Amino acid sequence: MDYDALCEAQLEQLREAGNYRIFAELERRRGAYPAARRHAGGRVEDVTVWCSNDYLGMGQHPDVIAAMHEALDAQGAGAGGTRNISGTNHLHVELERELADLHGKPAALLFTSGYVSNWAALGTLAGRLPNCAVFSDAANHASMIEGIRHSRAERFIFAHNSPEDLDAKLSRVDPGRPKLVAFESVYSMDGDIAPIAEIVEVAERHGAMTYLDEVHAVGLYGARGGGIAEREGLMDRVTVIEGTLGKAFGVVGGYIASSASIVDFVRSFASGFIFTTALPPVCAAGALASVRHLKSSDTERQRHREIVARVRRRLSLLGIPMMANDSHIIPVMVGDPKHCRMISDRLLAEHGIYVQPINYPTVPRGTERLRITPSPVHSDADVDRLVRALSDIWSECALARCSVAA
């Protein structure tokens, strides 16, 4: 049996469909980001990154870098083991306290990534609560879907951002059964925002716990960066809030925040927590500095809102089609995987602008897009170059434009 040939056949199908992923090999430049170096074919080229999830540029912040240097010099590189076997560091405990405080919860628990925190927490809660029924938004992230599948609990998919459909599905389940409603605040590909208050109200009416993924919102929204639930005054009504340290906080790691009992339950039973090496102290130190800074500073969030609005306005005036939303994510709609890859390649090769194409299966076929994420560290000149380059390519490729805004 030629296993390489079996694999290559499926890879070729991806290539033919235009969905084969090609990674840009980048070298971030401290103090100059979003400027980066791209390594390609033995050459090194300067590029500007426009698709990073380091939404606020906190991966470059002096406080974060200084904290990581200090932890590295004091403690070395690794954590030394799992949290159970010598791997629980004082910085982990401090960071968990800081995250619990950020979300107004009694406790928090760190994981090695946002993917792992969703997979482990949802898999454990849904799997170990007796006869639990899970209600999952149709647009939930792969990590949430995998966690729910891993739990083997009965699951019901409700229409995206539809409290009405959630209510109808909850009504069909035994009122005495444990129930968990899992959804996100900001959806990463469309950039739309969930009606959290309405979903929580429905869940409360049916006695269901709520699990809210805030990974694309923490650091960015709310007076202290607690996310959409903080902005809308709803944190106390959400049972479990999940977040990441690898996006707006600019480092790496994931977490949940909830009651002491629920956090201890996940800590005690989640294999994805128990059996993996702990987050390195140097990473915990950087995340701790970032969370603390964004709790007290609104400068980054204000500049972020301004530049997002500026990019939207400039693209709209040129008729570049964008998906409407109220978040910081700007999906430029292409609608064809090969065109999407071609535009991305030309932006990189001809203009030194890196925007990754987003194709199936990340988004549905026919909705292929460029996902642009402006940040406070992008300059006005960066915006000018991006807008001009996109407009030129759009014209040269005779792609459809929207009616120009008045």
Tab-separated table of N, CA, C and O in Angstrom, residues 105-108 238-240 256-265:
chain	number	residue	atom	x	y	z
A	105	LYS	N	-15.052	36.889	38.083
A	105	LYS	CA	-15.349	35.518	38.491
A	105	LYS	C	-14.469	35.120	39.677
A	105	LYS	O	-13.376	35.656	39.863
A	106	PRO	N	-14.899	34.144	40.463
A	106	PRO	CA	-14.093	33.715	41.606
A	106	PRO	C	-12.795	33.001	41.224
A	106	PRO	O	-11.846	32.985	42.006
A	107	ALA	N	-12.757	32.371	40.045
A	107	ALA	CA	-11.583	31.558	39.705
A	107	ALA	C	-11.365	31.529	38.199
A	107	ALA	O	-12.271	31.814	37.407
A	108	ALA	N	-10.141	31.167	37.822
A	108	ALA	CA	-9.783	30.986	36.411
A	108	ALA	C	-8.775	29.852	36.315
A	108	ALA	O	-8.138	29.482	37.311
A	238	VAL	N	-23.076	35.093	32.736
A	238	VAL	CA	-22.500	34.013	31.922
A	238	VAL	C	-21.804	33.028	32.857
A	238	VAL	O	-21.005	33.427	33.696
A	239	THR	N	-22.105	31.735	32.703
A	239	THR	CA	-21.563	30.735	33.623
A	239	THR	C	-20.059	30.568	33.462
A	239	THR	O	-19.304	30.605	34.435
A	240	VAL	N	-19.606	30.362	32.219
A	240	VAL	CA	-18.180	30.166	31.928
A	240	VAL	C	-17.780	31.114	30.803
A	240	VAL	O	-18.430	31.154	29.757
A	256	ILE	N	-10.164	29.588	31.086
A	256	ILE	CA	-11.576	29.754	31.409
A	256	ILE	C	-11.680	30.501	32.722
A	256	ILE	O	-10.766	30.447	33.556
A	257	ALA	N	-12.788	31.214	32.916
A	257	ALA	CA	-13.093	31.879	34.185
A	257	ALA	C	-14.529	31.536	34.560
A	257	ALA	O	-15.423	31.618	33.718
A	258	SER	N	-14.719	31.150	35.819
A	258	SER	CA	-16.057	30.726	36.238
A	258	SER	C	-16.103	30.663	37.761
A	258	SER	O	-15.253	31.248	38.445
A	259	SER	N	-17.086	29.936	38.281
A	259	SER	CA	-17.167	29.726	39.719
A	259	SER	C	-16.011	28.852	40.178
A	259	SER	O	-15.400	28.112	39.387
A	260	ALA	N	-15.717	28.875	41.472
A	260	ALA	CA	-14.635	28.054	42.012
A	260	ALA	C	-14.905	26.569	41.776
A	260	ALA	O	-13.991	25.805	41.439
A	261	SER	N	-16.157	26.161	41.929
A	261	SER	CA	-16.486	24.738	41.770
A	261	SER	C	-16.319	24.274	40.332
A	261	SER	O	-15.776	23.184	40.070
A	262	ILE	N	-16.795	25.078	39.368
A	262	ILE	CA	-16.686	24.683	37.961
A	262	ILE	C	-15.235	24.656	37.521
A	262	ILE	O	-14.791	23.727	36.832
A	263	VAL	N	-14.460	25.650	37.915
A	263	VAL	CA	-13.043	25.674	37.558
A	263	VAL	C	-12.322	24.474	38.176
A	263	VAL	O	-11.510	23.811	37.514
A	264	ASP	N	-12.618	24.166	39.433
A	264	ASP	CA	-11.982	23.013	40.083
A	264	ASP	C	-12.404	21.712	39.414
A	264	ASP	O	-11.613	20.768	39.283
A	265	PHE	N	-13.647	21.653	38.969
A	265	PHE	CA	-14.166	20.469	38.260
A	265	PHE	C	-13.356	20.231	36.978
A	265	PHE	O	-12.903	19.110	36.709
